[in-house]
Coordinates of C-alpha atoms in Angstrom, one line a residue:
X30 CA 6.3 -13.8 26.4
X31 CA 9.6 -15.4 25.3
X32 CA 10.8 -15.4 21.8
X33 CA 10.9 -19.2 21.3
X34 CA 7.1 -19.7 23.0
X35 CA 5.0 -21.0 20.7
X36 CA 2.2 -18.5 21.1
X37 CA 4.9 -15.8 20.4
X38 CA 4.0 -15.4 16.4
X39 CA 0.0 -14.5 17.4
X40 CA 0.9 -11.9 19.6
X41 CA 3.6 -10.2 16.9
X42 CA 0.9 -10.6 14.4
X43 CA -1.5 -8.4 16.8
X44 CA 0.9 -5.8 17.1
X45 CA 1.6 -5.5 13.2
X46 CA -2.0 -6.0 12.7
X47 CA -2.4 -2.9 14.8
X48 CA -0.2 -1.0 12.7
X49 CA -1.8 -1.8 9.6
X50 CA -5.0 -1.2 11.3
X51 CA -4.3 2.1 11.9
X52 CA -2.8 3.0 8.4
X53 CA -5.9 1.5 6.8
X54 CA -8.1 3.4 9.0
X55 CA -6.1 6.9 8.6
X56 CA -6.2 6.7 4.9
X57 CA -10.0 6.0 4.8
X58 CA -11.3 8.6 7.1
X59 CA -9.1 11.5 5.2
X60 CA -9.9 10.7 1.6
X61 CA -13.7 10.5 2.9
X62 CA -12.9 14.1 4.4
X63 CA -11.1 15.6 1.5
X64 CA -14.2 17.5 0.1
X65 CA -14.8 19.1 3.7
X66 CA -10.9 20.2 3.7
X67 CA -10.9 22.1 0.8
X68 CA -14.2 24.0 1.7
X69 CA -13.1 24.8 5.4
X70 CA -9.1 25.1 4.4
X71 CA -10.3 27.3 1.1
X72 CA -7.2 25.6 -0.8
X73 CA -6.8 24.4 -4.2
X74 CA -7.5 20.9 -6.0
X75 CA -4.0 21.0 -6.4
X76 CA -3.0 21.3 -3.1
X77 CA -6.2 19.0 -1.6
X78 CA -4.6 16.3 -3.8
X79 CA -0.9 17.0 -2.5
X80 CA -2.5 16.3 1.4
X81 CA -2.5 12.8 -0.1
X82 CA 0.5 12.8 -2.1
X83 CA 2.9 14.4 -0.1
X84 CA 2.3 11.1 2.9
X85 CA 2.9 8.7 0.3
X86 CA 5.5 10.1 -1.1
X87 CA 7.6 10.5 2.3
X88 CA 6.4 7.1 2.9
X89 CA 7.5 5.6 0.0
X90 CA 10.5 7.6 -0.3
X91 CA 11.7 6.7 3.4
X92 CA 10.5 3.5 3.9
X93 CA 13.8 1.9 2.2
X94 CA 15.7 3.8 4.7
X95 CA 13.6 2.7 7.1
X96 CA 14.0 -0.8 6.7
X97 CA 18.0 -0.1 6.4
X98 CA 17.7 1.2 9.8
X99 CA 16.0 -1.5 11.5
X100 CA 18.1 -3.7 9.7
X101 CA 21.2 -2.3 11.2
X102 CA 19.6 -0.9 15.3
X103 CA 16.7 -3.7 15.6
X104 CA 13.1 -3.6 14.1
X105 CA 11.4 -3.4 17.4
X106 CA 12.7 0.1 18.2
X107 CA 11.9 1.3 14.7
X108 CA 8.5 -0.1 14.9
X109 CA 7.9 1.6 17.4
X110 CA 9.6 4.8 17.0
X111 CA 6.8 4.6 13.8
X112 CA 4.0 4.9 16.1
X113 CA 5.4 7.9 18.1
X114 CA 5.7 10.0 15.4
X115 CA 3.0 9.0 13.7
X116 CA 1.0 10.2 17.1
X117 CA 2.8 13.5 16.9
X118 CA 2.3 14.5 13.2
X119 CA -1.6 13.4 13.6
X120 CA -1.8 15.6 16.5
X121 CA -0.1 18.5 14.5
X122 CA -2.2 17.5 11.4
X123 CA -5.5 18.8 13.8
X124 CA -4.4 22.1 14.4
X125 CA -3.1 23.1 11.1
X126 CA -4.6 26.3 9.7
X127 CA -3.9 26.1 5.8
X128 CA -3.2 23.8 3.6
X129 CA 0.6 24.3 3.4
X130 CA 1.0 23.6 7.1
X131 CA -1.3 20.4 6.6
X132 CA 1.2 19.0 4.1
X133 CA 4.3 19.8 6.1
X134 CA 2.6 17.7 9.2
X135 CA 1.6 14.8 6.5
X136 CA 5.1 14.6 5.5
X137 CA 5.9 13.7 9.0
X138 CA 3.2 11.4 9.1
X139 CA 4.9 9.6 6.2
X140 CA 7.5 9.3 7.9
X141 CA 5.9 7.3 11.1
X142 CA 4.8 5.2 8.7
X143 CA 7.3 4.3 6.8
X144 CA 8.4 2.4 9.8
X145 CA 5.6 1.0 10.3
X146 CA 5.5 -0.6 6.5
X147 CA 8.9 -1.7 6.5
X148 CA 9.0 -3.7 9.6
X149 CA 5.8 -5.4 9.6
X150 CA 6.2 -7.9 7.1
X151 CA 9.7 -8.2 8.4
X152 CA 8.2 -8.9 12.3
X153 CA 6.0 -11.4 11.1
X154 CA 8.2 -13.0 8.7
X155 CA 10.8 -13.3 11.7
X156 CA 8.2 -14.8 13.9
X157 CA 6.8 -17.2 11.3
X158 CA 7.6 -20.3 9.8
X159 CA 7.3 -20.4 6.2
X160 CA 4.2 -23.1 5.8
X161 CA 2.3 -20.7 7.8
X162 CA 3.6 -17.2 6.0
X163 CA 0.5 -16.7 3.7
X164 CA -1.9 -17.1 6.4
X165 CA -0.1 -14.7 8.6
X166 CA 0.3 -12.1 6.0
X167 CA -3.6 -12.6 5.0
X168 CA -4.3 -11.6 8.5
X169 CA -2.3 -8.6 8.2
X170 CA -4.4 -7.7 4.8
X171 CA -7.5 -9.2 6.6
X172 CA -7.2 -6.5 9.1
X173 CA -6.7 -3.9 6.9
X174 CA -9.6 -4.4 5.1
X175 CA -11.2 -3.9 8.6
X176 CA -9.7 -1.0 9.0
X177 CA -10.5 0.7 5.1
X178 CA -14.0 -0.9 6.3
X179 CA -14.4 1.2 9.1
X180 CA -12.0 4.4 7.7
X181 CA -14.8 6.1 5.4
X182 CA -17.7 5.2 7.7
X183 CA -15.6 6.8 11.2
X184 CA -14.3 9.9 8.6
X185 CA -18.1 10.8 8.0
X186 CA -19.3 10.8 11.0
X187 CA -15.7 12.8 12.4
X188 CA -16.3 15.6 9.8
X189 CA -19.9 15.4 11.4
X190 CA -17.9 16.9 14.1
X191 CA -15.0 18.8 13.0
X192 CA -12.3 18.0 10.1
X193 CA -9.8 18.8 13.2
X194 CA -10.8 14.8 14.2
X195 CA -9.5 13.1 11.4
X196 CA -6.6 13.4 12.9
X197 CA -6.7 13.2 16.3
X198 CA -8.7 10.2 16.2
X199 CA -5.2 8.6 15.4
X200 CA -3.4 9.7 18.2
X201 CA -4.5 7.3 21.2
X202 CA -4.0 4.6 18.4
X203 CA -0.5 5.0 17.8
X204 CA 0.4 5.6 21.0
X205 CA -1.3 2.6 22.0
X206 CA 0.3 0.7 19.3
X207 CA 3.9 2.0 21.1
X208 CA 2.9 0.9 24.2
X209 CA 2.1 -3.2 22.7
X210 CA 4.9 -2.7 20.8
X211 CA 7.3 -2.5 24.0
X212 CA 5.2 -5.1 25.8
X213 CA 5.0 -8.1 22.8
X214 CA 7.7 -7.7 20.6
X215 CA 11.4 -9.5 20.8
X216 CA 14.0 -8.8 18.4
X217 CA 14.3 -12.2 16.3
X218 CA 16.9 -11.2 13.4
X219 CA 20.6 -10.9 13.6
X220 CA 21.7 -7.1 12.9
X221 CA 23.5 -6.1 9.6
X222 CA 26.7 -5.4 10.4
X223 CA 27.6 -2.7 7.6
X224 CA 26.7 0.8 9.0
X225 CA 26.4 2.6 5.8
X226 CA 23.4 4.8 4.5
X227 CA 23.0 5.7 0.9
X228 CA 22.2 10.0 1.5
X229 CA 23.0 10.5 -2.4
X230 CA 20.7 7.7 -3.7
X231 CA 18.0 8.7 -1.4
X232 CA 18.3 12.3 -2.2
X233 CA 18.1 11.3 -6.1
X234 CA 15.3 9.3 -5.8
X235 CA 13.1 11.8 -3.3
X236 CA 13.4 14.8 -6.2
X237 CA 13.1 12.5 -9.1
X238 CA 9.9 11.1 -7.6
X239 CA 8.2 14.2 -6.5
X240 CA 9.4 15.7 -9.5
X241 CA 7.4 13.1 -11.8
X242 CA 4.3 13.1 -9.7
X243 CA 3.9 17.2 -9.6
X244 CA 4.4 17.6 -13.3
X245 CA 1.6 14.8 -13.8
X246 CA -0.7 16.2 -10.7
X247 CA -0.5 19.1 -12.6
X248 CA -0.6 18.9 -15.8
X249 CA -4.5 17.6 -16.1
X250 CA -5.2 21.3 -14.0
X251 CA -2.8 23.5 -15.9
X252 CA -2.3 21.9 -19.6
X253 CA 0.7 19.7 -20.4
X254 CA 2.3 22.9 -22.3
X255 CA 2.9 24.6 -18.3
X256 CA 6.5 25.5 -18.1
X257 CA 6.4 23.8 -14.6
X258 CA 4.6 20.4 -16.1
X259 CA 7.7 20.1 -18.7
X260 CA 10.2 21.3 -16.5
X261 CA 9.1 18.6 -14.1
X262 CA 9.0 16.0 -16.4
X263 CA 12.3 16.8 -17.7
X264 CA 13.9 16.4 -13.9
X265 CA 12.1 13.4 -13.6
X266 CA 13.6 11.8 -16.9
X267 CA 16.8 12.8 -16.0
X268 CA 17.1 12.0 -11.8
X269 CA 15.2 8.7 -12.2
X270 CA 17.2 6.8 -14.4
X271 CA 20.3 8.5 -12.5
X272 CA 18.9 7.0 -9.1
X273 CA 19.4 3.8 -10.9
X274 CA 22.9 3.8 -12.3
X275 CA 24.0 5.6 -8.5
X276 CA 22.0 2.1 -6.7
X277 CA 24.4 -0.2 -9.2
X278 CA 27.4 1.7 -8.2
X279 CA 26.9 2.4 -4.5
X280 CA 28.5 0.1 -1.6
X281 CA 25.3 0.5 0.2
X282 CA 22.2 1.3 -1.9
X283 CA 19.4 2.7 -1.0
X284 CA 17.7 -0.1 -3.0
X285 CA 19.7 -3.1 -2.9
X286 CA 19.0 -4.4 -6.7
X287 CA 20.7 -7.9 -5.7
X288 CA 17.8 -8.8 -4.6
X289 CA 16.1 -8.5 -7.7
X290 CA 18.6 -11.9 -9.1
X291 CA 15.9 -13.8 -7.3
X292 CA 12.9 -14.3 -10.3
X293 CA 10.4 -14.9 -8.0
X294 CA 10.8 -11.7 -6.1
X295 CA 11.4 -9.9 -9.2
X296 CA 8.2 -10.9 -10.5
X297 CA 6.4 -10.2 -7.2
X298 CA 7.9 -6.9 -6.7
X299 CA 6.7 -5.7 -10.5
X300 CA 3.1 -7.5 -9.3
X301 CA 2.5 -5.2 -6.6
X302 CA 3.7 -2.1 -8.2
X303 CA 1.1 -2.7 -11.0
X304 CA -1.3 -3.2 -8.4
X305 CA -0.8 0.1 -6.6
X306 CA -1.2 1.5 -9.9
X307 CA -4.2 -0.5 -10.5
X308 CA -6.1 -0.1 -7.5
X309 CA -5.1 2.6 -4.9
X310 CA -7.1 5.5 -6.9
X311 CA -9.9 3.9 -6.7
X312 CA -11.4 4.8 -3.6
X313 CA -10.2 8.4 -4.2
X314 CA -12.2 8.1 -7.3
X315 CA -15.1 6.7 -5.9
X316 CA -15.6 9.7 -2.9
X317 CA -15.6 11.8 -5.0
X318 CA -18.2 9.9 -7.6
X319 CA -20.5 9.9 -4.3
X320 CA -20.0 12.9 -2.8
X321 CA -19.7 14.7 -6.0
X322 CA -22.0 13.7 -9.0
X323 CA -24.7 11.5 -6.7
X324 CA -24.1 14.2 -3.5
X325 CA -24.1 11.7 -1.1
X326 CA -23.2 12.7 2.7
X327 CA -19.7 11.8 3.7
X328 CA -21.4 8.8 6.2
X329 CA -23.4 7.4 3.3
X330 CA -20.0 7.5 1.0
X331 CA -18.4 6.0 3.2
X332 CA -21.1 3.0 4.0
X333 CA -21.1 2.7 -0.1
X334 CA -17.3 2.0 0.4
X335 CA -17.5 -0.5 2.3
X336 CA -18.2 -3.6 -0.4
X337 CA -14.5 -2.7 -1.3
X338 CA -13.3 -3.4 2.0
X339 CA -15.5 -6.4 2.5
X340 CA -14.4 -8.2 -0.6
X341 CA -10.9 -8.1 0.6
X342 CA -12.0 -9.3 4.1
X343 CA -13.3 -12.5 2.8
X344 CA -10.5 -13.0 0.4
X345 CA -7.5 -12.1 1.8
X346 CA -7.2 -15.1 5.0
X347 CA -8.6 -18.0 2.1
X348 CA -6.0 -16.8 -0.8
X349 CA -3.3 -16.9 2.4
X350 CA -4.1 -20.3 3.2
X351 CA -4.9 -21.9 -0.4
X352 CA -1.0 -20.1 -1.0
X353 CA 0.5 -21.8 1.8
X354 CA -0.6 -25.2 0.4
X355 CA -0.8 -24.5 -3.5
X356 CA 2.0 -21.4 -4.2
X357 CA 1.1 -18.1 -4.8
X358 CA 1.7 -17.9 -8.8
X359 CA -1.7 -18.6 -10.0
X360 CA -3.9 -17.2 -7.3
X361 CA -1.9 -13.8 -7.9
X362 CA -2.5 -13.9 -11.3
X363 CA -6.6 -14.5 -10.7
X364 CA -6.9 -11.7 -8.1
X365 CA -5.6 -9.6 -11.1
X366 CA -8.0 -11.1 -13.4
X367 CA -11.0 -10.3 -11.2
X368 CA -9.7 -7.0 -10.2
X369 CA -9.5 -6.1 -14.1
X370 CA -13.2 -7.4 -14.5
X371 CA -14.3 -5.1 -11.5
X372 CA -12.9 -2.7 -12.8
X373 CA -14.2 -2.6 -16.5
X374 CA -18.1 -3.3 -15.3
X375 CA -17.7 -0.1 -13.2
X376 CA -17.6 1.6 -16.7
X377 CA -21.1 0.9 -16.4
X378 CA -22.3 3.8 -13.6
X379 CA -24.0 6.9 -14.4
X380 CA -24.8 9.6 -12.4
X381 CA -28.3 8.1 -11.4
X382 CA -26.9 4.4 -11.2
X383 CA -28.6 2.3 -8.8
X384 CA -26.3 1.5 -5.9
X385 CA -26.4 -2.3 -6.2
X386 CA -24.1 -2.1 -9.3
X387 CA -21.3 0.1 -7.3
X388 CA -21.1 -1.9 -4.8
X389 CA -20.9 -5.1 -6.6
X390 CA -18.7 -3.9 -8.8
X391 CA -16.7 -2.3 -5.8
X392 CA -17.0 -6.0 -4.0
X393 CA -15.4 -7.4 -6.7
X394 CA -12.6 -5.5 -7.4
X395 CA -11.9 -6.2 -3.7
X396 CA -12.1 -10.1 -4.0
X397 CA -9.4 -9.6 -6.4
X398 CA -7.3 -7.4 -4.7
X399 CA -7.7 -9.9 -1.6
X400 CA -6.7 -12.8 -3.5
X401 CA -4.0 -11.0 -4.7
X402 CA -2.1 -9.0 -1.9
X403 CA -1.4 -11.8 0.6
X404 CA -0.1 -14.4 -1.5
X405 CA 2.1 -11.9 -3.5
X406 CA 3.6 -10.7 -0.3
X407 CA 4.3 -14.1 1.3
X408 CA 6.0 -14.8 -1.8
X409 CA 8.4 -11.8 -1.8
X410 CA 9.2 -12.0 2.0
X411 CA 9.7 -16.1 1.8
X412 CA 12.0 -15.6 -0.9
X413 CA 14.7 -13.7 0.6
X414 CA 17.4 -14.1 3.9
X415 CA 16.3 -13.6 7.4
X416 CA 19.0 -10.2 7.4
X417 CA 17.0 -9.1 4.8
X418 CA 13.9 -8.9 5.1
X419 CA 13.8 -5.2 6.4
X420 CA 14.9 -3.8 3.3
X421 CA 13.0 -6.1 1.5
X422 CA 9.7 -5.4 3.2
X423 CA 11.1 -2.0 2.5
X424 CA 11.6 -2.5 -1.1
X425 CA 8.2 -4.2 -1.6
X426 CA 6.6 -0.8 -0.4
X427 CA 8.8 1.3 -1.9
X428 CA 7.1 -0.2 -5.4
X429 CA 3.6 -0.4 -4.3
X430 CA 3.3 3.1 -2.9
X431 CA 5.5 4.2 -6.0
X432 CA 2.3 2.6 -7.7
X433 CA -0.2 4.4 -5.6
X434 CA 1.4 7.6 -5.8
X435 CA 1.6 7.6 -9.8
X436 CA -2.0 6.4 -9.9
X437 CA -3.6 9.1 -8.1
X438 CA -1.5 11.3 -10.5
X439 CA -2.6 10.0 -13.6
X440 CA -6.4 9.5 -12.7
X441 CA -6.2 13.0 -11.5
X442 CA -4.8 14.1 -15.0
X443 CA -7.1 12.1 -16.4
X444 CA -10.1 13.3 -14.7
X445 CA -9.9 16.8 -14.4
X446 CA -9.0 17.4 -18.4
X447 CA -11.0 19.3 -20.9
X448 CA -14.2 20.1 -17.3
X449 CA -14.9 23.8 -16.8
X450 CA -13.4 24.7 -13.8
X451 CA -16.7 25.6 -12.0
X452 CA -17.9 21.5 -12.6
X453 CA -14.2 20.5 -11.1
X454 CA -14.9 22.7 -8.0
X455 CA -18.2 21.5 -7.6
X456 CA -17.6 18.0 -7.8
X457 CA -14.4 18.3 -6.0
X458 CA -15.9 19.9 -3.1
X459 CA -18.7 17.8 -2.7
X460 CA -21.2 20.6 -3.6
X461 CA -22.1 18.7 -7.3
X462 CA -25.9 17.9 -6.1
X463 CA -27.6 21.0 -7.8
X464 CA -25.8 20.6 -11.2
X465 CA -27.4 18.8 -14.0
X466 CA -26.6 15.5 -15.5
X467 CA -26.0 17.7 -18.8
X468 CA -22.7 19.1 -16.6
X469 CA -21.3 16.0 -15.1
X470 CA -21.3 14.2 -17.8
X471 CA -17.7 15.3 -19.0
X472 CA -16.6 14.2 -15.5
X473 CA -18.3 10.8 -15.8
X474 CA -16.8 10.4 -19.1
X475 CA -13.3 11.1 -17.8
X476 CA -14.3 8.7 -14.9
X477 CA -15.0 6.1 -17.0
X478 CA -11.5 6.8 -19.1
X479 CA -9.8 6.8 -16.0
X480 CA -11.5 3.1 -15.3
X481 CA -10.5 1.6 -18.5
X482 CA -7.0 2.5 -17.8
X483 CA -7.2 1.0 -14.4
X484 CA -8.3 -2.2 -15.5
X485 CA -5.9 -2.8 -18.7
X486 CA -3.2 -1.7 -16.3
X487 CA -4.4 -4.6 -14.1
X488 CA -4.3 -7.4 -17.1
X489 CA -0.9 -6.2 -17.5
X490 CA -0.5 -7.1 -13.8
X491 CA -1.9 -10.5 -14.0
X492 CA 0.5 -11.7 -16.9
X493 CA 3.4 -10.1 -14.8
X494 CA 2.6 -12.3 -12.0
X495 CA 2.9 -15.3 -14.0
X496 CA 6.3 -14.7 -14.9
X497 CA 7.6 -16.0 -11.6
X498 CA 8.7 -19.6 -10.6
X499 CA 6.4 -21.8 -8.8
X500 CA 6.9 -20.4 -4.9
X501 CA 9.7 -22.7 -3.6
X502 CA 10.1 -21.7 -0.1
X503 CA 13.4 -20.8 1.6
X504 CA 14.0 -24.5 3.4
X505 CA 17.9 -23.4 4.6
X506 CA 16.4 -22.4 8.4
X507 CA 16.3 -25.9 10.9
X508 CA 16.8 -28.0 7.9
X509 CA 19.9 -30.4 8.1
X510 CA 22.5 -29.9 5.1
X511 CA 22.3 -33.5 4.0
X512 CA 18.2 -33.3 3.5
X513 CA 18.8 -30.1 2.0
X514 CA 21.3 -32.2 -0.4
X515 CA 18.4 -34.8 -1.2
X516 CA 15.9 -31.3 -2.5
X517 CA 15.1 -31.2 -6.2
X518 CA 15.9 -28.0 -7.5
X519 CA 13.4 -27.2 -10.0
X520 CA 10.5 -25.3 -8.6
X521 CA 7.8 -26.9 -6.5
X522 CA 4.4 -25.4 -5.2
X523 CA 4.9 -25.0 -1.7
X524 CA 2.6 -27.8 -0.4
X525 CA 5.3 -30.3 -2.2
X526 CA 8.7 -28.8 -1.2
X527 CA 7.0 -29.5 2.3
X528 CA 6.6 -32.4 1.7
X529 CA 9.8 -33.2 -0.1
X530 CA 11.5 -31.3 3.1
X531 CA 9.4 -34.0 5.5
X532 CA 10.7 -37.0 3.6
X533 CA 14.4 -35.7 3.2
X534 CA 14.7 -35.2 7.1
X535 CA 13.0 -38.7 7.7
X536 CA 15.4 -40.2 5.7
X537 CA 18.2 -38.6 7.3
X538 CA 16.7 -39.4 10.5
X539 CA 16.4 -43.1 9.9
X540 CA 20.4 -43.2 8.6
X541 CA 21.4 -41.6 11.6
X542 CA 19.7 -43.7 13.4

């Protein structure tokens, strides 16, 4: 189908759809699985955890480099280079025989999908006009929900089978995903003409990182006196703020911080960082509450999951639309809100708590993360040039994977402090159903710790997002200079710069005439 059709923008939205179908999906079926891996791999906590951390982090890591990349050779061929070695690391992923092997292959992963985070908002962004952004981008979350819907639920019934299939599962996927790629997509932006990669920034910012996450990882399991926990913290307080002042200084940053001028992208970028901190431990949290102190089967912890996934479902396409037509400011700041209640009630569970409060509470929280994600993103992506939007799509997962990364890390420390070791392996390995509540009762007090911080971290998030401007959308593309002339320049909601646009070209239109 031709670029300029006007069916085009559906069938780029089911290819980057796809993509975030299969993300969702991966990370819900491994998380699920995590309790089988560390009985059949016989590997540490430590080491279990870093299966998950070591993805993000080459995801978060690479995806600015990522969206540099398609910025400057063409986001279709990135996009789908994403999927082809994302089909190669999941197939390498199934044959691994320890855990050290397994986090080498997940690296990889990361890196597939890197490519696949920072060009889907980019794709659709190209392919959409901006009254119709937030739907488009609550599609995109809509199907993700689908996809951390189905993830537990399909990761239950694959360890049913073999670990090996969590994996593999993901290979006729991506490849699939390639092959659509090829078929739908057209390339829509004009290339960045500056061919210039920022190694030393990158390289900064990939120790400082990992650096900062290991010392926290760790320092719940080991004490916050281990020479490694301090000498990792140190690194991190001394590369992170260096990554910084090398981004100000560098012709072609890894992180372009110009586009931070913008308020309204500010604000949204900070939004979604607090929101991976927020929310992405949860669900870790959560298998481990099921599988571990109520010993739950992976299928039934994953069909306990799903309220989470269904909340967002239902949310995420209505905050899209009400966005489009009201601006994103308020309905961001609300998801928050009700993400921050969710999580406070879940305060509430026991060991022996009935499951209608889990997943209401679990519902809930994924209302508000619903309302929140799509209109946020829309916001970022329709605040910044059409050249751009690579490295800002890269950007905005760059923060929110930051996010996610630091939370598992801290509800980790969090958890795992001041629980005999032999509690920790049993709830951690799913083999918790024997103990007594008099024993997990230090790990449901930590859980509940960990919860409080998650949902004051989240009110934090909510008065972040109203810090931004009214969304004014970008009105330069098919607008005429002389009815941009005619624009007020104080913010608007987007419904009334719409409007506002509408009657400026009329006007022109009739003085032409």
């Amino acid at each position: 189908m031709a670029a300029g059709h006007e069916n085009y923008k559906w069938w780029a939205l089911s290819c980057t759809s796809l993509g975030m179908l299969l993300a969702a999906t991966n990370s819900g079926t491994l998380i699920i699985a995590l309790p089988d891996l560390e009985r059949s791999l016989h590997t540490s906590l430590l080491a279990l955890v870093w299966v998950i951390l070591a993805y993000l982090i080459a995801a978060t890591v690479l995806v600015l480099m990522a969206g540099r990349l398609s910025d400057l050779f063409g986001r279709k061929r990135a996009y789908i280079g994403g999927f082809l070695v994302f089909a190669l690391a999941s197939l390498g992923a199934g044959f691994s025989s320890d855990a050290t092997v397994l986090i080498l292959w997940r690296v990889l992963q990361g890196i597939g999908s890197a490519f696949l985070f920072a060009n889907a908002a980019a794709l659709v962004t190209d392919a959409f006009p901006h009254e119709e952004l937030g739907l488009a981008m609550g599609t995109n979350t809509m199907v993700a929900a689908i996809g951390l819907a189905i993830g537990p639920v399909l990761g239950g019934a694959l360890v049913a089978i073999s670990w090996h299939w969590v994996f593999w599962f993901n290979v006729p996927l991506a490849l699939g995903g390639a092959v659509w790629g090829m078929v739908i997509l057209r390339e829509l932006a004009k290339r960045d003409p500056a061919p210039s990669y920022d190694v030393l920034g990158t390289v900064t910012f990939v120790v400082g990182l990992t650096c900062l996450v290991f010392a926290v990882s760790r320092g719940g399991l080991s004490g916050w006196k281990d020479s490694l926990v301090i000498g990792g913290l140190i690194a991190a307080a001394v590369l992170l703020p260096l990554w910084a002042l090398i981004e100000r200084r560098s012709r072609a940053p890894m992180l372009d911080l110009s586009l931070f001028k913008s308020r309204l992208f500010a604000a949204a970028t900070a939004a979604a960082f607090i929101n991976g901190l927020a929310r992405f431990a949860l669900m870790f949290l959560f298998v481990f509450y099921f599988q571990g102190a109520q010993g739950n089967s992976p299928i039934q912890a994953g069909v306990k999951l799903i309220p989470l996934a269904i909340g967002m479902l239902i949310a995420s396409p209505l905050s899209g639309i009400y966005a489009d037509r009201h601006g994103s400011r308020g309905l961001s700041a609300l998801g928050m809100l009700v993400s921050a209640a969710g999580l406070a009630l879940m305060t509430t569970l026991e060991v022996h708590s009935p499951y209608w409060q889990s997943s209401l509470w679990l519902a809930i929280v994924g209302v508000g993360s619903g309302m929140f994600n799509s209109p946020n993103t829309a916001a970022m992506m329709g605040s910044v040039p059409a050249n751009r939007r690579g490295i800002a799509a890269g950007a905005r997962t760059l923060v929110q994977n930051t996010g996610a990364v630091l939370s598992i890390a801290f509800v980790l420390a969090i958890v795992t402090s001041s629980i005999p070791k032999s509690t920790l392996f049993a709830v951690f390995s799913g083999l918790a159903k024997g103990l007594s509540q008099e024993k997990l009762n230090p790990f449901i007090a930590n859980m509940h710790v960990a919860l409080w911080t998650l949902a004051a971290t989240s009110l934090i998030g909510a008065m972040v997002c109203l810090l931004r401007p009214r969304h004014l959308p970008a009105l330069d593309e098919g607008v005429p200079q002389s009815a941009r002339a005619g624009l007020p320049t104080e913010p608007l909601v987007l419904g009334e710069a719409l409007a506002e646009r509408d009657r400026a070209g009329s006007v022109t239109a009739g003085t032409r005439a």
